[in-house]
Coordinates of N, CA, C and O in Angstrom, one line a residue:
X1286 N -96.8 40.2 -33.9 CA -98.2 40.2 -33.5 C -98.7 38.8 -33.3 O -98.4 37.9 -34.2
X1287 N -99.5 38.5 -32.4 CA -100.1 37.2 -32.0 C -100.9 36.7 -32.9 O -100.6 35.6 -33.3
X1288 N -102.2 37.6 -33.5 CA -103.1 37.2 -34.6 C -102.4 36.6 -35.5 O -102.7 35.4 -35.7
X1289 N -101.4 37.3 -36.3 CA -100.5 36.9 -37.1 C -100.2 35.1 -36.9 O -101.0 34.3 -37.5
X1290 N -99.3 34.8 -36.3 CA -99.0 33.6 -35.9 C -100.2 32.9 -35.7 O -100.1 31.8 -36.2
X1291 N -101.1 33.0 -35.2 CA -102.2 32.4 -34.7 C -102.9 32.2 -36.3 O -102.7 31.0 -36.7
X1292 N -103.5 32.9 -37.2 CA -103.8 32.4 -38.6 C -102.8 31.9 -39.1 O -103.2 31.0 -39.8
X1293 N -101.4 32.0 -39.1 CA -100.8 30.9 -39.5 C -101.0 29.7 -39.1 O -101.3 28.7 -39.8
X1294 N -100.9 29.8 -37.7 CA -101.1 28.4 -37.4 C -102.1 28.0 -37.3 O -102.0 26.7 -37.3
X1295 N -103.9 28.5 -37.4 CA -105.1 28.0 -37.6 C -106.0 28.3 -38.8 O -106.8 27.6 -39.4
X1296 N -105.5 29.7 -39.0 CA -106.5 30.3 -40.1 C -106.1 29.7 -41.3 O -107.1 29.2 -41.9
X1297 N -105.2 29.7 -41.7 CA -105.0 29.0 -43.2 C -105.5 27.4 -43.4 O -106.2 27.0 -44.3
X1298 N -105.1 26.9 -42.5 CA -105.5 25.3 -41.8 C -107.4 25.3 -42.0 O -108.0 24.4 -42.5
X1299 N -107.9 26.5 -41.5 CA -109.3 26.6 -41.8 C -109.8 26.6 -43.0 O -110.7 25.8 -43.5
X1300 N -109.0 27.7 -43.6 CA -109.0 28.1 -44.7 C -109.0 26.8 -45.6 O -110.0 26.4 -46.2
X1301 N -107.9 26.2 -45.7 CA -108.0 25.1 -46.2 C -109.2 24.3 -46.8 O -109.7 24.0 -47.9
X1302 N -109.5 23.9 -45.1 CA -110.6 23.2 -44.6 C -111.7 23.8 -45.7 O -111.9 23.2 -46.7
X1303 N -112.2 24.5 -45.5 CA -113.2 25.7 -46.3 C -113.2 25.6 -47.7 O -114.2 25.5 -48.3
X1304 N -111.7 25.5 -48.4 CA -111.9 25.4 -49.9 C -112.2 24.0 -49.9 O -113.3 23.8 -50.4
X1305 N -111.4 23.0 -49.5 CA -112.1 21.7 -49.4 C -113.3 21.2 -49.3 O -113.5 20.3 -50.1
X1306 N -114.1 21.5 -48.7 CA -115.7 21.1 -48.7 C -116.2 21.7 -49.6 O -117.4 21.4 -49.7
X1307 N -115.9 22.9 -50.7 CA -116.3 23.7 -51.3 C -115.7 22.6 -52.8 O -116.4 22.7 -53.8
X1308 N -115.1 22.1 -52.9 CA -114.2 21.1 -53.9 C -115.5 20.2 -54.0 O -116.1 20.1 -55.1
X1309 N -115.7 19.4 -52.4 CA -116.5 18.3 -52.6 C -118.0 18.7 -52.6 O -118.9 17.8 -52.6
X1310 N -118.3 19.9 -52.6 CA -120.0 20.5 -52.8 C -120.0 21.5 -53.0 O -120.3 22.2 -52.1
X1311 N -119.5 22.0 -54.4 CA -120.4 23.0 -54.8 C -121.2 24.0 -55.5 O -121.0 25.0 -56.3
X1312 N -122.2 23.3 -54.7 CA -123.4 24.1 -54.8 C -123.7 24.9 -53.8 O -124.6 25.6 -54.0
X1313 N -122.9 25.0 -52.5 CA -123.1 25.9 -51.3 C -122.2 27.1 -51.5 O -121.7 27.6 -50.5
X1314 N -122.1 27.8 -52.7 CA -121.3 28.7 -52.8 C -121.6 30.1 -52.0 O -120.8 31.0 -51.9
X1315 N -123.1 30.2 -51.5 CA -123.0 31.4 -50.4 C -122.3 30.7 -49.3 O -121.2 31.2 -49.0
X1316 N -122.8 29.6 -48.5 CA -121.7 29.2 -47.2 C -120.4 29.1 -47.6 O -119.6 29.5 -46.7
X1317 N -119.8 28.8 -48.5 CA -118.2 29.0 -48.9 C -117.9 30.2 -48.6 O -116.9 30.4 -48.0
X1318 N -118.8 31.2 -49.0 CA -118.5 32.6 -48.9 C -118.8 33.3 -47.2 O -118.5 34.3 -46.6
X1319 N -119.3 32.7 -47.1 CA -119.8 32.9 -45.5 C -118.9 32.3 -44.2 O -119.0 32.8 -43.1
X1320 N -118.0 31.3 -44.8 CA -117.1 31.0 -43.9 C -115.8 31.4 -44.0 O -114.9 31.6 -43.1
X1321 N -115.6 31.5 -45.3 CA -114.4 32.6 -45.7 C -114.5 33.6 -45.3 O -113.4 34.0 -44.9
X1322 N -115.4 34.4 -44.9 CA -115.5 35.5 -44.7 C -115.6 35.7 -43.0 O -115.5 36.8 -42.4
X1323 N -115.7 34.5 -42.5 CA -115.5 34.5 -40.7 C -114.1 34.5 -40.7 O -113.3 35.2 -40.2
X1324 N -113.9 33.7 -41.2 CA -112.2 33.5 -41.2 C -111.5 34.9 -41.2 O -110.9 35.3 -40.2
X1325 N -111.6 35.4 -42.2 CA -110.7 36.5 -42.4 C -111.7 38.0 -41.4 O -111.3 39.1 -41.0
X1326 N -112.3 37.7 -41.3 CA -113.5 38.8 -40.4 C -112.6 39.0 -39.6 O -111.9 40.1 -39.6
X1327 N -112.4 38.0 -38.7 CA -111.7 37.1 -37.6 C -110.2 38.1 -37.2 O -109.9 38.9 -36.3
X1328 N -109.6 37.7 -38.3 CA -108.1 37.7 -38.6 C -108.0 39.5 -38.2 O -107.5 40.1 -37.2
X1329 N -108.9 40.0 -39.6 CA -108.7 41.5 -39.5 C -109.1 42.4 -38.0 O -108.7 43.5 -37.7
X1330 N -110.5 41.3 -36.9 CA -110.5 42.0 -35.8 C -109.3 41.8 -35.1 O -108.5 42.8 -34.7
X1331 N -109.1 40.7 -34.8 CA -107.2 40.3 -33.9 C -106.5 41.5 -34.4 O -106.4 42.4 -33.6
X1332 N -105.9 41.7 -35.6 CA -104.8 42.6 -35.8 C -105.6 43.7 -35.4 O -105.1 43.9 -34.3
X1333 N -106.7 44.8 -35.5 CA -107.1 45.6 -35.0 C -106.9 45.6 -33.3 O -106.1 46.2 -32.6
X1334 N -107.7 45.0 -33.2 CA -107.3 44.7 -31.3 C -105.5 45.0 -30.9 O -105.1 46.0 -30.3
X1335 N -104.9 44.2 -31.4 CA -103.7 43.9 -30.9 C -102.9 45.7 -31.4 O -102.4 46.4 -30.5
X1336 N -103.0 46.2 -32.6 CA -102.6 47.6 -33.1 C -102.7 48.5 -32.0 O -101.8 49.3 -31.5
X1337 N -104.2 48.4 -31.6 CA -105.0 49.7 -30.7 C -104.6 49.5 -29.6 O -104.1 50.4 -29.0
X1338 N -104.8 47.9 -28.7 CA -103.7 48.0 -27.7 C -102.0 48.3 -27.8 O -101.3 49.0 -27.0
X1339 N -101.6 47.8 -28.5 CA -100.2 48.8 -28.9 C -99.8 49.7 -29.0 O -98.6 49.9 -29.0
X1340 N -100.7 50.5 -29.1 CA -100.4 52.1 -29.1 C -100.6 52.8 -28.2 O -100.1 53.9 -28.0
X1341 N -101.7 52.1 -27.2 CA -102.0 52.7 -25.8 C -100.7 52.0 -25.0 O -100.3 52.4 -24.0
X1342 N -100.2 50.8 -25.5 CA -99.0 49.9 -24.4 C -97.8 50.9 -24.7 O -97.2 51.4 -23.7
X1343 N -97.5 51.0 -25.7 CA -96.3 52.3 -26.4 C -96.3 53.7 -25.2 O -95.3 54.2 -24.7
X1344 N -97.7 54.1 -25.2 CA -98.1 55.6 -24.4 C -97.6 55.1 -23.1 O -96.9 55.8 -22.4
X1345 N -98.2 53.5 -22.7 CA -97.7 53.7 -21.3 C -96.9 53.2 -20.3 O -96.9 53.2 -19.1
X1346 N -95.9 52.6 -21.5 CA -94.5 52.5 -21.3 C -93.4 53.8 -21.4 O -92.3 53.9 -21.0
X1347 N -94.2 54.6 -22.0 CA -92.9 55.6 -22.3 C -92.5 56.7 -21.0 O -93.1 57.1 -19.9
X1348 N -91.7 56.8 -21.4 CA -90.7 57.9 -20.5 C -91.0 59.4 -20.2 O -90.7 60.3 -19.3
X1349 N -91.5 59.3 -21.1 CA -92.2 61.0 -21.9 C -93.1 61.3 -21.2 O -93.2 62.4 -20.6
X1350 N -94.0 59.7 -21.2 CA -95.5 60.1 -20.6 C -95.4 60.1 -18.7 O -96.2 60.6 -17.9
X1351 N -94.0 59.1 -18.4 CA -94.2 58.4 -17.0 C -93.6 60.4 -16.2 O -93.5 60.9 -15.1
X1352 N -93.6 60.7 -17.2 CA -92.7 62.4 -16.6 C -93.6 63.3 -16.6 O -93.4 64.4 -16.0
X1353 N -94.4 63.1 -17.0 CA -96.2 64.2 -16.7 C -97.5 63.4 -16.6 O -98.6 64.0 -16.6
X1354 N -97.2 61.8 -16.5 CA -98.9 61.2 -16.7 C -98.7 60.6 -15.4 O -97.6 60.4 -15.1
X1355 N -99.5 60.2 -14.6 CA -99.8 58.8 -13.5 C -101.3 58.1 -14.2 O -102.2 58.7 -14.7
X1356 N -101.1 56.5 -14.2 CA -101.9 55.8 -14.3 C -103.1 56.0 -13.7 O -103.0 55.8 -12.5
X1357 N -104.4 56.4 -14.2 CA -105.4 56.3 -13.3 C -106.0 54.6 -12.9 O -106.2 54.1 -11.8
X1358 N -106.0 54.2 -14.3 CA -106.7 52.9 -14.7 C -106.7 52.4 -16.0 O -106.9 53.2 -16.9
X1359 N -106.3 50.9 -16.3 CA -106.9 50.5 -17.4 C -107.9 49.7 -17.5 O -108.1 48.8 -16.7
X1360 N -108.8 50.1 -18.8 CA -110.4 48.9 -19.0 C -110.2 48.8 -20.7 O -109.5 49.6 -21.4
X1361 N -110.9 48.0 -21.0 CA -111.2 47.8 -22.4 C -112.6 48.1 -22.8 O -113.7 47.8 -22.3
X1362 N -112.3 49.1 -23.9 CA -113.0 49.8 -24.7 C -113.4 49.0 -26.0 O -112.5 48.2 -26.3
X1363 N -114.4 49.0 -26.8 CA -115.0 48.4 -27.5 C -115.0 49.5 -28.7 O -115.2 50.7 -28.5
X1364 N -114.7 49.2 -29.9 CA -115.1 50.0 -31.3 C -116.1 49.3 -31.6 O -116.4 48.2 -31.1
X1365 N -116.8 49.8 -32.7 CA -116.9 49.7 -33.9 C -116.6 50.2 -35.7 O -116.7 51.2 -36.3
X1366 N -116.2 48.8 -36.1 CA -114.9 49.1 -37.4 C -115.6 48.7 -38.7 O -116.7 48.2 -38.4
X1367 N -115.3 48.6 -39.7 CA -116.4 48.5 -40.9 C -116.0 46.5 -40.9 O -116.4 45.8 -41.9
X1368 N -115.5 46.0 -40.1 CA -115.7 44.6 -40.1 C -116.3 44.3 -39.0 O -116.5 43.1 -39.0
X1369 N -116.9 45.0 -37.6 CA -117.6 44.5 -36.6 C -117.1 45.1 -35.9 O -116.3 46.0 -36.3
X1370 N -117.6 44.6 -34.1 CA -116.6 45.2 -33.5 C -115.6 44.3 -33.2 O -115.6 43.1 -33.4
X1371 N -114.4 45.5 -32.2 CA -113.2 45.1 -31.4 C -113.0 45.3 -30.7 O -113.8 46.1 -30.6
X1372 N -112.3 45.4 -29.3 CA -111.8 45.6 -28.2 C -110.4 46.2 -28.2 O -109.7 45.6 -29.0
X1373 N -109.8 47.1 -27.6 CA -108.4 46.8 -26.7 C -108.5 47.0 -25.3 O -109.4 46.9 -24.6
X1374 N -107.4 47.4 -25.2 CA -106.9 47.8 -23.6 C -106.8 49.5 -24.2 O -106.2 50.1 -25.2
X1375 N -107.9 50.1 -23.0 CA -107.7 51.9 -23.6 C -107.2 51.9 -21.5 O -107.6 51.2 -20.5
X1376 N -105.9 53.1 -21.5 CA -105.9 53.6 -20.3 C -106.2 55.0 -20.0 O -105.9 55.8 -20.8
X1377 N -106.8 55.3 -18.9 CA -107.0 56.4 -18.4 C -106.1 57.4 -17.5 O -106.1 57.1 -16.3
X1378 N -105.2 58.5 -17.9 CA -104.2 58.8 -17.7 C -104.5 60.1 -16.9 O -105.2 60.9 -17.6
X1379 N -104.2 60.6 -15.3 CA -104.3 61.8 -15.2 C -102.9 62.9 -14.6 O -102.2 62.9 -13.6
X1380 N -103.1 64.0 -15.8 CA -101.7 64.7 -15.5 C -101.0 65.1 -14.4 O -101.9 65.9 -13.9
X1381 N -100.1 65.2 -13.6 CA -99.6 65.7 -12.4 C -99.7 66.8 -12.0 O -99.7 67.1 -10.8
X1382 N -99.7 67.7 -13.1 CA -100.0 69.5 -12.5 C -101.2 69.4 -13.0 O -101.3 70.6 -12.8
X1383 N -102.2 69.1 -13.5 CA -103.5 69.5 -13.9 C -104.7 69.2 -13.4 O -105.7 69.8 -13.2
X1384 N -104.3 67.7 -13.1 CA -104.8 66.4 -12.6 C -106.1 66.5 -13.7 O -107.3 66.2 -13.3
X1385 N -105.9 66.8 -15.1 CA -106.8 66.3 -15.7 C -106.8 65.0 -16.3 O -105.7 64.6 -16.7
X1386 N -107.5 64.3 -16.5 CA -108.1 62.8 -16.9 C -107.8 62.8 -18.6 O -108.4 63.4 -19.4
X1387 N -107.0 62.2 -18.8 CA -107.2 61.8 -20.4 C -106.9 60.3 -21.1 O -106.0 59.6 -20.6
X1388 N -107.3 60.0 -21.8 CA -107.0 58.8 -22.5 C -106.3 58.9 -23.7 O -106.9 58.8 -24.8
X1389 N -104.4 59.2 -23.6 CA -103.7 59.4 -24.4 C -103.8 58.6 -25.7 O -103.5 59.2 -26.8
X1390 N -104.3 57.3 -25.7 CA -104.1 56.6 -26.8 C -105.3 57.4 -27.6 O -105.2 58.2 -28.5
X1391 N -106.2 57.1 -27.0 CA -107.3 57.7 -27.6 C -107.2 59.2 -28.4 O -107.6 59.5 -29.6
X1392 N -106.6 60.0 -27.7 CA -106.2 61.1 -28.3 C -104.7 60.9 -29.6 O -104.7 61.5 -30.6
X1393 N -104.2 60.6 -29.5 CA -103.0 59.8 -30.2 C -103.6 59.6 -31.3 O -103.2 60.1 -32.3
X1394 N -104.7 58.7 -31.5 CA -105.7 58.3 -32.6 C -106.8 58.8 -33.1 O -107.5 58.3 -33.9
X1395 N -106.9 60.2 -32.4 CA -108.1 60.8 -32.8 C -109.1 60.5 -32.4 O -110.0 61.2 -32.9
X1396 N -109.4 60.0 -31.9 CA -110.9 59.0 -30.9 C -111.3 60.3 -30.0 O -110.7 60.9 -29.1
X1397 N -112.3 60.7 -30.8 CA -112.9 61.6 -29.2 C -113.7 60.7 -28.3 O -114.2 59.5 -28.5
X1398 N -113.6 61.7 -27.1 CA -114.5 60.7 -25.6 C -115.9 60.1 -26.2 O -116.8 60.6 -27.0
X1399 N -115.8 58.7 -25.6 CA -117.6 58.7 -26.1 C -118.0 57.8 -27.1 O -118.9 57.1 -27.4
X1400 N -116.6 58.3 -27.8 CA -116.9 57.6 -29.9 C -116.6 56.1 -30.0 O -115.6 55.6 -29.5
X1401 N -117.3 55.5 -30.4 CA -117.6 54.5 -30.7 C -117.8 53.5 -32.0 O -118.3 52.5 -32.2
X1402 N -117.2 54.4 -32.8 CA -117.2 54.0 -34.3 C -115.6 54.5 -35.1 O -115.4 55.6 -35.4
X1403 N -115.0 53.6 -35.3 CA -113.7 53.9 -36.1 C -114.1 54.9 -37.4 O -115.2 55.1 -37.9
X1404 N -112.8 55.5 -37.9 CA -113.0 56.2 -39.0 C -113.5 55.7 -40.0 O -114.3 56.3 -40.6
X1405 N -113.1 54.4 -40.4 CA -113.4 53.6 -41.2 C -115.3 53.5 -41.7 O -115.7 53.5 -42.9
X1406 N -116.1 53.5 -40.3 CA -117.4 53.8 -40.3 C -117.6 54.8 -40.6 O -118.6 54.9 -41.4
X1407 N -116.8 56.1 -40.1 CA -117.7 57.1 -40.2 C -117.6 57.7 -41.7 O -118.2 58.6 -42.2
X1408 N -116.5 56.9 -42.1 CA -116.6 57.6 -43.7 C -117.4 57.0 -44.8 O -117.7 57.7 -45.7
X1409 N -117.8 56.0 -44.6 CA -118.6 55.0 -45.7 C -120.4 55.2 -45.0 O -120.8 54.8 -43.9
X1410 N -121.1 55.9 -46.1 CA -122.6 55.7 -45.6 C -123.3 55.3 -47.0 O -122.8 55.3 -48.1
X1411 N -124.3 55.0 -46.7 CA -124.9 54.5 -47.7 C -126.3 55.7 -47.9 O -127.0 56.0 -46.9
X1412 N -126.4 56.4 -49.3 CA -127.0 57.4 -49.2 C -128.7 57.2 -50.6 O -128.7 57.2 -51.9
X1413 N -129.7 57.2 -49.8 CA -130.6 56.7 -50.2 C -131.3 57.9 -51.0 O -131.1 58.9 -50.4
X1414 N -132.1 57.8 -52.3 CA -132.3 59.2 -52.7 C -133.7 59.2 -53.7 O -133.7 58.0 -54.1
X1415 N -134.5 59.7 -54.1 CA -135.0 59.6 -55.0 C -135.0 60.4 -56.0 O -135.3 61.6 -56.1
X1416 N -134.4 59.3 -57.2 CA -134.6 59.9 -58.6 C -135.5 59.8 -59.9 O -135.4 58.9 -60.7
X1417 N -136.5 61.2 -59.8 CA -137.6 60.6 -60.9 C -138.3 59.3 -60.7 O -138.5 58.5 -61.6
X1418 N -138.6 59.2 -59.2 CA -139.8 58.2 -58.8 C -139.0 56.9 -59.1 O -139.7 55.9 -59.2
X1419 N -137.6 56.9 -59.2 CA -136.9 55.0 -58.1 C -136.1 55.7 -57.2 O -135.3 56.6 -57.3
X1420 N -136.5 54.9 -56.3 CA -135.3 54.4 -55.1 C -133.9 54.1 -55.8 O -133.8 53.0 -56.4
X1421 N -133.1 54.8 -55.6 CA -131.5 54.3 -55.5 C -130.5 54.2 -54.6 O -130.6 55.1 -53.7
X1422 N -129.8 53.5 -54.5 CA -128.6 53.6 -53.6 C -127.1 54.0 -53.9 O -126.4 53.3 -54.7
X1423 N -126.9 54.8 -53.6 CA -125.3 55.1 -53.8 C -124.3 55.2 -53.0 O -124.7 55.6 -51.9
X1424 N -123.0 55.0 -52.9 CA -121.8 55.0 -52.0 C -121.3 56.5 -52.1 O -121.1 57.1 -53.2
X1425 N -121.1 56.9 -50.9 CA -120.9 58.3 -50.6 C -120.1 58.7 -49.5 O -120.3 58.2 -48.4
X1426 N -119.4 59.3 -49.6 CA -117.9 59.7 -48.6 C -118.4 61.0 -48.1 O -118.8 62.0 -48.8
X1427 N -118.5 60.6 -46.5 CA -119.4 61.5 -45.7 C -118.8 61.2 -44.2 O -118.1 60.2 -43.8
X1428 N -119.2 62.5 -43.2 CA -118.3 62.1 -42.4 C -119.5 62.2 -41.0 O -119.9 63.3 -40.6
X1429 N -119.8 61.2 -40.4 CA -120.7 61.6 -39.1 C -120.2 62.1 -37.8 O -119.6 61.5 -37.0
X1430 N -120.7 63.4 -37.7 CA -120.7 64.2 -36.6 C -121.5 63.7 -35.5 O -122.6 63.3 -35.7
X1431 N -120.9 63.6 -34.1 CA -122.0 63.1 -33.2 C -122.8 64.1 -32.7 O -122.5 65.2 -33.1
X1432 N -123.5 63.9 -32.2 CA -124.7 64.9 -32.0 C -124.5 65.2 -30.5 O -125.2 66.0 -29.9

């Protein structure tokens, strides 16, 4: 994978960089934490990207698919993942006897049409409540349905 190699060759170098100014000040311990946290933000969107186009590049390389799919088009689709969003390459595939339209990867992954939010989001909500007159917040494993 590209991301891979690419934080080797910059992200740690950053990284570095990052603990170092944090050596020589500090007192900036939220921006320490704030640029560590682009760093690796970073890292984790690249490997996402590059996975999600890989599985649609796998679909439309294969043999399997080139024996019932024709290419309609490829565009990039955008998620959203519990670190921000990402991009791949999604293709739009339509079958030879059906001539219906599908986006194998997307299906491969569970992605219904439309969705826009990785599993990852849809399982983490944050669930606001009142108990005996305070406000609380709790972490709660829930799954959002689109409407």
């Amino acid at each position: 994978m590209n991301s891979i190699t690419e934080f080797e060759k910059n992200g740690i170098l950053k990284i570095l960089g990052i603990v170092d100014l944090f050596y020589k000040d500090s007192s900036k311990q939220a921006e320490f934490e704030d640029r560590l946290e682009e760093v690796v933000t970073k890292f984790i969107l690249d490997i996402m990207s590059e996975a999600y186009t890989k599985v649609n590049t796998v679909i439309k390389d294969s043999d399997e698919r080139k024996s019932e799919w024709n290419i309609v088009k490829a565009e990039d689709k955008k998620l959203l993942s519990r670190f921000g969003e990402f991009s791949y390459e999604s293709t739009i595939f339509v079958n030879k006897q059906t001539c219906k339209n599908v986006k194998l990867a997307e299906q491969y992954l569970g992605i219904k049409p439309h969705e826009r939010l990785t599993e990852g989001v849809k399982v983490i909500s944050f669930v606001i409540y009142q108990d005996r007159g305070r406000t609380q917040t709790r972490r709660r494993r829930c799954v959002i349905h689109p409407e």
